[in-house]
Coordinates of C-alpha atoms and ligand atoms in Angstrom, one line a residue:
M135 CA -8.1 -3.9 26.4
T136 CA -8.2 -4.3 30.2
Y137 CA -11.6 -5.9 30.2
Q138 CA -10.2 -8.7 28.0
Q139 CA -7.5 -9.5 30.6
P140 CA -7.8 -11.8 33.7
M141 CA -8.7 -9.6 36.7
F142 CA -7.2 -11.6 39.5
K143 CA -3.5 -12.3 39.1
N144 CA -2.8 -14.9 41.8
E145 CA -4.3 -18.2 42.8
E146 CA -7.4 -16.6 44.4
L147 CA -9.5 -19.8 44.1
K148 CA -6.8 -22.2 45.2
D149 CA -8.2 -25.3 47.0
K150 CA -11.8 -24.5 45.9
V151 CA -13.8 -27.2 44.3
I152 CA -16.2 -25.8 41.8
V153 CA -19.0 -27.5 39.8
V154 CA -20.0 -25.8 36.5
T155 CA -23.1 -27.3 34.9
G156 CA -23.0 -26.9 31.1
G157 CA -19.3 -26.4 31.6
G158 CA -18.3 -28.1 28.3
S159 CA -19.1 -25.1 26.0
G160 CA -19.7 -21.4 25.7
L161 CA -19.7 -19.3 28.9
G162 CA -19.4 -22.4 31.1
E163 CA -16.2 -23.2 29.4
A164 CA -14.9 -19.7 29.7
M165 CA -15.6 -19.6 33.5
T166 CA -14.0 -23.0 33.9
R167 CA -10.8 -21.9 32.2
Y168 CA -10.4 -18.9 34.5
F169 CA -11.3 -20.9 37.6
L170 CA -8.6 -23.3 36.7
Q171 CA -6.1 -20.5 36.1
L172 CA -6.9 -19.3 39.6
G173 CA -6.1 -22.6 41.2
A174 CA -9.5 -24.2 41.5
K175 CA -10.4 -27.8 40.8
V176 CA -13.4 -27.9 38.5
V177 CA -16.1 -30.4 37.7
I178 CA -17.8 -29.9 34.4
T179 CA -21.1 -31.6 33.7
S180 CA -23.7 -31.8 30.9
R181 CA -25.4 -34.4 28.9
K182 CA -22.7 -35.1 26.3
L183 CA -19.6 -36.8 27.9
E184 CA -17.6 -36.7 24.6
K185 CA -17.9 -32.9 24.5
L186 CA -17.0 -32.6 28.2
T187 CA -13.9 -34.8 27.7
A188 CA -12.6 -32.8 24.8
T189 CA -13.1 -29.5 26.7
A190 CA -11.4 -31.0 29.8
E191 CA -8.4 -32.2 27.9
K192 CA -8.0 -28.8 26.2
L193 CA -8.3 -26.8 29.4
Q194 CA -6.1 -29.1 31.4
K195 CA -3.4 -28.7 28.8
E196 CA -3.8 -24.9 28.7
T197 CA -3.9 -24.3 32.4
G198 CA -2.3 -27.3 34.1
G199 CA -5.4 -27.5 36.3
E200 CA -7.5 -30.5 37.2
V201 CA -10.9 -31.2 35.7
L202 CA -13.4 -33.9 36.4
T203 CA -16.1 -34.7 33.8
V204 CA -19.4 -36.2 34.8
A205 CA -22.3 -36.8 32.4
C206 CA -25.4 -35.5 34.1
D207 CA -28.7 -34.4 32.8
V208 CA -29.7 -31.8 35.3
R209 CA -33.4 -32.6 34.8
E210 CA -32.9 -35.9 36.7
Y211 CA -32.5 -35.5 40.5
K212 CA -30.9 -38.9 40.7
A213 CA -28.3 -38.0 38.1
V214 CA -27.5 -34.8 40.0
E215 CA -27.1 -36.8 43.3
N216 CA -24.7 -39.1 41.4
M217 CA -22.8 -36.1 40.0
L218 CA -22.4 -34.7 43.6
A219 CA -21.2 -38.2 44.8
E220 CA -18.6 -38.4 42.0
T221 CA -17.4 -34.9 42.9
L222 CA -17.0 -35.8 46.6
K223 CA -15.3 -39.2 45.7
R224 CA -12.7 -37.4 43.6
F225 CA -12.1 -34.2 45.6
G226 CA -13.5 -35.0 49.1
K227 CA -15.6 -31.7 49.1
V228 CA -17.3 -29.1 47.0
D229 CA -17.4 -25.4 47.6
V230 CA -19.2 -23.8 44.7
L231 CA -22.0 -24.6 42.4
V232 CA -22.5 -22.6 39.2
N233 CA -25.9 -23.3 37.6
N234 CA -25.1 -22.4 34.0
A235 CA -26.7 -25.2 32.0
A236 CA -29.6 -24.0 29.8
G237 CA -31.8 -24.6 26.8
N238 CA -33.8 -22.2 24.7
F239 CA -36.2 -22.1 21.7
I240 CA -36.8 -18.9 19.9
S241 CA -40.3 -19.1 18.6
P242 CA -43.8 -17.6 18.8
T243 CA -45.2 -19.2 21.9
E244 CA -48.3 -20.6 20.2
R245 CA -46.1 -22.6 17.9
L246 CA -44.5 -24.5 20.8
S247 CA -45.8 -27.9 21.9
A248 CA -46.5 -28.4 25.6
R249 CA -43.5 -30.8 25.6
A250 CA -41.2 -28.2 24.0
F251 CA -42.2 -25.6 26.7
D252 CA -41.6 -28.3 29.4
I253 CA -38.1 -29.1 28.0
I254 CA -36.9 -25.6 28.7
I255 CA -38.5 -25.2 32.1
D256 CA -37.1 -28.6 33.0
I257 CA -33.5 -27.7 32.1
V258 CA -33.4 -24.2 33.4
L259 CA -35.7 -24.1 36.4
K260 CA -36.0 -27.7 37.5
G261 CA -32.3 -28.3 36.7
S262 CA -31.1 -25.3 38.8
K263 CA -33.5 -26.4 41.5
N264 CA -32.2 -30.0 41.4
C265 CA -28.6 -29.0 41.7
T266 CA -29.2 -26.3 44.3
L267 CA -31.3 -28.6 46.5
A268 CA -28.8 -31.6 46.3
F269 CA -25.8 -29.4 47.0
G270 CA -27.6 -27.3 49.7
K271 CA -28.7 -30.5 51.6
H272 CA -25.1 -31.7 51.5
W273 CA -23.6 -28.5 52.8
I274 CA -26.2 -28.2 55.6
K275 CA -25.7 -31.9 56.6
E276 CA -21.9 -31.5 56.6
K277 CA -22.1 -28.1 58.4
Q278 CA -19.7 -26.7 55.8
A279 CA -18.7 -23.2 57.0
V280 CA -18.5 -21.5 53.6
S281 CA -20.2 -22.4 50.3
T282 CA -21.8 -20.5 47.4
V283 CA -24.2 -20.9 44.5
L284 CA -23.9 -18.7 41.4
N285 CA -26.9 -18.8 39.0
I286 CA -26.5 -17.6 35.4
V287 CA -29.8 -15.9 34.4
T288 CA -30.5 -13.2 31.8
T289 CA -31.8 -9.7 31.9
Y290 CA -35.2 -10.9 30.6
A291 CA -35.6 -12.7 33.9
W292 CA -37.2 -9.5 35.2
T293 CA -38.2 -7.7 32.0
G294 CA -39.7 -10.8 30.3
S295 CA -39.2 -11.2 26.6
A296 CA -41.4 -12.1 23.7
Y297 CA -40.4 -15.2 21.6
V298 CA -38.3 -16.8 24.4
V299 CA -41.1 -17.2 26.8
P300 CA -40.2 -20.6 28.4
S301 CA -36.7 -19.4 29.0
A302 CA -37.9 -16.0 30.4
T303 CA -40.4 -17.8 32.7
A304 CA -37.8 -20.3 33.9
K305 CA -35.0 -17.7 34.5
A306 CA -37.5 -15.6 36.5
G307 CA -38.0 -18.6 38.7
V308 CA -34.2 -19.1 39.1
L309 CA -33.9 -15.4 40.1
A310 CA -36.7 -15.8 42.7
M311 CA -34.9 -18.9 44.1
T312 CA -31.6 -17.0 44.3
R313 CA -33.1 -14.2 46.4
S314 CA -35.3 -16.5 48.5
L315 CA -32.5 -18.9 49.5
A316 CA -30.0 -16.0 50.0
V317 CA -32.0 -15.2 53.1
E318 CA -33.1 -18.7 54.1
W319 CA -29.7 -20.4 53.8
A320 CA -27.4 -17.6 54.9
K321 CA -27.4 -19.1 58.4
Y322 CA -25.7 -22.2 57.0
G323 CA -23.0 -20.1 55.4
I324 CA -24.4 -20.5 51.9
R325 CA -24.3 -17.4 49.7
M326 CA -26.6 -17.2 46.6
N327 CA -26.0 -14.8 43.8
A328 CA -26.7 -14.4 40.1
I329 CA -25.2 -12.9 36.9
A330 CA -27.5 -11.6 34.2
P331 CA -25.4 -11.4 31.0
G332 CA -26.4 -9.4 28.0
P333 CA -25.2 -10.6 24.6
F334 CA -22.1 -12.7 24.8
P335 CA -21.7 -14.6 21.5
T336 CA -21.4 -18.3 21.9
K337 CA -22.1 -21.1 19.4
G338 CA -24.8 -22.7 21.7
A339 CA -26.9 -19.7 22.2
W340 CA -26.3 -17.6 19.1
D341 CA -26.4 -20.2 16.3
R342 CA -29.7 -21.3 17.8
L343 CA -31.2 -18.0 18.6
L344 CA -30.1 -16.0 15.5
P345 CA -29.5 -18.6 12.8
G346 CA -28.5 -17.9 9.2
E347 CA -29.2 -14.3 8.0
L348 CA -30.9 -13.3 11.2
K349 CA -27.4 -12.5 12.7
E350 CA -26.8 -9.9 10.0
K351 CA -30.3 -8.6 10.0
F352 CA -30.4 -7.9 13.7
D353 CA -27.0 -6.3 14.6
I354 CA -27.1 -6.9 18.3
K355 CA -24.3 -4.4 18.9
K356 CA -26.7 -1.6 17.9
K357 CA -29.0 -2.5 20.9
V358 CA -26.2 -1.9 23.4
P359 CA -25.3 1.6 24.5
L360 CA -21.6 0.7 24.6
K361 CA -22.0 -0.6 21.0
R362 CA -20.3 -3.9 21.5
V363 CA -21.0 -7.4 22.7
G364 CA -19.5 -8.9 25.8
E365 CA -16.1 -10.6 26.0
H366 CA -16.0 -14.1 27.7
Q367 CA -13.2 -13.0 29.9
E368 CA -15.1 -10.1 31.4
L369 CA -17.9 -12.5 32.4
A370 CA -15.4 -14.9 33.8
N371 CA -13.8 -12.1 35.8
L372 CA -17.2 -11.3 37.4
A373 CA -17.9 -15.0 38.1
A374 CA -14.5 -15.5 39.7
Y375 CA -15.2 -12.5 42.0
L376 CA -18.6 -13.8 43.0
V377 CA -17.4 -17.3 43.8
S378 CA -14.3 -16.1 45.6
D379 CA -14.1 -15.1 49.3
Y380 CA -13.6 -11.5 48.2
S381 CA -17.3 -11.2 47.7
A382 CA -18.1 -12.7 51.1
Y383 CA -20.7 -9.9 51.9
V384 CA -22.4 -10.1 48.5
N385 CA -25.5 -12.2 49.0
G386 CA -28.9 -12.3 47.1
E387 CA -27.6 -10.1 44.4
V388 CA -28.1 -10.2 40.6
I389 CA -25.3 -8.4 38.7
T390 CA -26.1 -7.3 35.2
I391 CA -23.3 -7.3 32.7
D392 CA -24.8 -6.1 29.4
G393 CA -23.3 -2.8 28.4
G394 CA -26.5 -1.1 29.4
E395 CA -28.6 -3.1 26.9
W396 CA -31.8 -3.7 28.9
L397 CA -32.0 -0.2 30.2
Q398 CA -31.8 1.2 26.7
G399 CA -35.0 -0.7 25.9
A400 CA -36.6 0.5 29.1
G401 CA -36.2 4.3 29.4
E402 CA -39.2 6.2 28.1
F403 CA -37.2 8.7 26.0
N404 CA -34.1 6.6 25.1
M405 CA -35.1 6.5 21.5
L406 CA -34.1 10.2 21.3
E407 CA -30.5 8.9 21.0
A408 CA -31.3 9.0 17.3
V409 CA -31.9 12.7 17.2
P410 CA -28.9 14.5 15.6
Q411 CA -27.3 17.7 17.2
E412 CA -28.8 20.1 14.5
L413 CA -32.3 18.8 15.2
W414 CA -31.8 19.3 19.0
D415 CA -31.0 23.0 18.2
M416 CA -34.3 23.3 16.4
L417 CA -36.2 21.3 19.0
E418 CA -34.9 23.5 21.8
M419 CA -36.1 26.6 19.9
M420 CA -39.5 25.1 19.5
I421 CA -39.8 24.1 23.1
R422 CA -38.6 27.5 24.4
A423 CA -41.0 29.2 22.0
K424 CA -43.9 27.2 23.5
K425 CA -43.1 28.5 26.9
K426 CA -43.6 32.1 25.7
E427 CA -47.0 31.4 24.3
Ligands
LIG16 C1 -40.7 -24.8 17.9 C2 -39.5 -26.7 18.4 C3 -38.3 -26.1 17.8 C4 -38.4 -24.8 17.2 C5 -37.8 -28.1 18.5 N1 -39.1 -27.9 18.8 N2 -37.3 -27.0 17.8 N3 -40.6 -26.0 18.4 N4 -39.6 -24.2 17.3 N5 -37.4 -24.1 16.7 C6 -39.9 -28.8 19.5 C7 -40.0 -30.2 18.8 O1 -41.0 -30.3 17.8 C8 -40.3 -31.1 20.0 O2 -41.6 -31.0 20.4 C9 -39.6 -30.4 21.2 O3 -39.4 -29.1 20.8 C10 -38.2 -31.0 21.4 O4 -37.5 -31.1 20.2 P1 -36.1 -31.8 20.1 O5 -35.6 -31.7 18.7 O6 -36.3 -33.2 20.6 O7 -35.2 -31.0 21.1 P2 -34.1 -31.6 22.0 O8 -33.3 -32.5 21.2 O9 -34.8 -32.0 23.3 O10 -33.3 -30.3 22.3 C11 -33.8 -29.1 22.8 C12 -32.7 -28.4 23.6 C13 -31.6 -28.2 22.6 C14 -32.4 -29.3 24.8 C15 -33.3 -27.1 24.1 O11 -31.8 -27.1 21.8 C16 -30.3 -28.0 23.3 O12 -29.5 -28.9 23.4 N6 -30.1 -26.8 23.9 C17 -28.9 -26.5 24.8 C18 -28.2 -25.4 24.3 C19 -28.9 -24.1 24.3 O13 -30.1 -24.1 23.9 N7 -28.3 -23.0 24.6 C20 -28.9 -21.7 24.5 C21 -28.9 -21.1 25.8 S1 -29.2 -19.4 25.5 P3 -42.6 -32.3 20.3 O14 -43.8 -31.9 21.1 O15 -42.9 -32.4 18.8 O16 -41.9 -33.5 20.8 C22 -30.1 -18.8 26.8 C23 -30.2 -17.3 26.9 C24 -29.7 -16.5 25.7 O17 -30.5 -19.5 27.6 C25 -30.0 -15.0 25.9 C26 -29.3 -14.2 24.8 C27 -29.2 -12.7 25.1
LIG17 P1 -24.3 -23.1 25.6 O1 -22.9 -23.2 25.1 O2 -25.4 -23.7 24.7 O3 -24.5 -23.7 27.0 C1 -25.5 -24.4 27.5 C2 -24.9 -25.7 28.1 O4 -26.0 -26.4 28.8 C3 -24.4 -26.6 27.2 O5 -23.0 -26.9 27.5 C4 -25.2 -27.9 27.3 O6 -24.4 -29.1 27.2 C5 -25.8 -27.7 28.7 N1 -27.1 -28.4 28.9 C6 -28.2 -28.3 28.1 N2 -29.2 -29.1 28.5 C7 -28.7 -29.7 29.6 C8 -29.2 -30.7 30.5 N3 -30.4 -31.1 30.4 N4 -28.4 -31.1 31.5 C9 -27.1 -30.6 31.7 N5 -26.6 -29.8 30.8 C10 -27.3 -29.3 29.8 O7 -24.8 -21.6 25.7 P2 -24.1 -20.3 26.5 O8 -24.4 -19.2 25.7 O9 -22.7 -20.6 26.9 O10 -25.1 -20.3 27.8 C11 -24.6 -20.4 29.1 C12 -25.5 -19.7 30.1 O11 -25.5 -18.3 29.9 C13 -26.9 -20.2 30.0 O12 -27.5 -20.2 31.3 C14 -27.6 -19.0 29.2 O13 -28.9 -18.9 29.5 C15 -26.8 -17.9 29.8 N6 -26.8 -16.7 28.9 C16 -26.1 -16.6 27.8 C17 -26.1 -15.5 27.1 C18 -25.3 -15.3 25.8 O14 -25.4 -14.3 25.2 N7 -24.5 -16.3 25.4 C19 -26.9 -14.4 27.5 C20 -27.6 -14.5 28.6 C21 -27.6 -15.6 29.4 P3 -24.9 -30.5 26.6 O15 -25.5 -30.2 25.3 O16 -23.7 -31.3 26.5 O17 -25.9 -31.0 27.6

């Protein structure tokens, strides 16, 4: 399938230095692999250095690219400043920040402790803020001509969602930050965009959100008009475009990649998808008959 293939064929990200938070697993790893294939140097960061090292070794072997690993809890501003310093020490510059690190609890909100709620807000909203602020200050101080931030949010950043309320609240904040800074920092050559993925199976998100039998019980594919989940490569393709210079005029945008999932839940009459053709024949007759009354 075309969408499972790499979209760019040459070294479209050559000489770019890209930081991917949460780059040691899941979608962060998939984006990192493709950025390396396109010639970028990539820094992957998260809390667990062992995991980062294993991913870096694997990806370097696969792609021949260069990966730096830095342990960094994005909740700590000092740790983020240190991660930026390590990046500059190794590569001399940084061009792109991908705010991908996240945490999530699936739970009725009243069952969450105040601390549990805080943990998610701190990783997702405060973590994205910490990285964006540290990198933005650096780019502005250095008068770097071109730089970009890509935030990974979700479609429930604007619809909201029951049972993942801390995550929904935090992602909404990240989206507001994306749009606000897209305007405020454009004069410094900083572009800000976001991707809102629908369901892309990963161990981190899916084993936590739909553990055990829940996965079988809620067949997520059924919620998607295209009747499939996302492939990691198609998300990586979109991310590569948004961090490349080909998207130089795209700023302040959130691009949904979900097979139409959130709209299926939104349209007033979308549930009529379940009506079979024969029933439509009968319904049409009834509706036309009403007009004659
Ligand atoms: C209610 C819970 C809970 C649960 C833990 N807690 N699990 N409360 N329901 N299932 C409470 C604990 O009692 C504790 O509160 C507090 O939460 C912290 O618990 P810890 O076990 O200490 O958690 P911690 O080790 O800090 O880890 C939390 C985490 C972890 C950081 C969020 O799960 C993690 O590493 N997540 C990263 C990966 C991840 O979540 N990826 C998913 C991203 S998916 P008290 O008050 O007792 O101390 C996503 C979007 C998906 O973002 C969209 C799909 C379409
Ligand atoms: P994942 O593999 O669990 O990725 C989350 C990453 O965040 C992990 O690598 C984790 O690494 C890191 N992280 C967690 N807390 C951190 C902290 N305090 N500081 C630094 N790093 C931290 O899940 P994923 O599915 O790939 O998710 C990636 C992104 O896509 C997230 O923003 C998520 O919200 C978004 N998303 C995913 C889906 C999906 O279907 N998969 C859908 C919509 C949106 P450590 O444990 O080593 O810290």
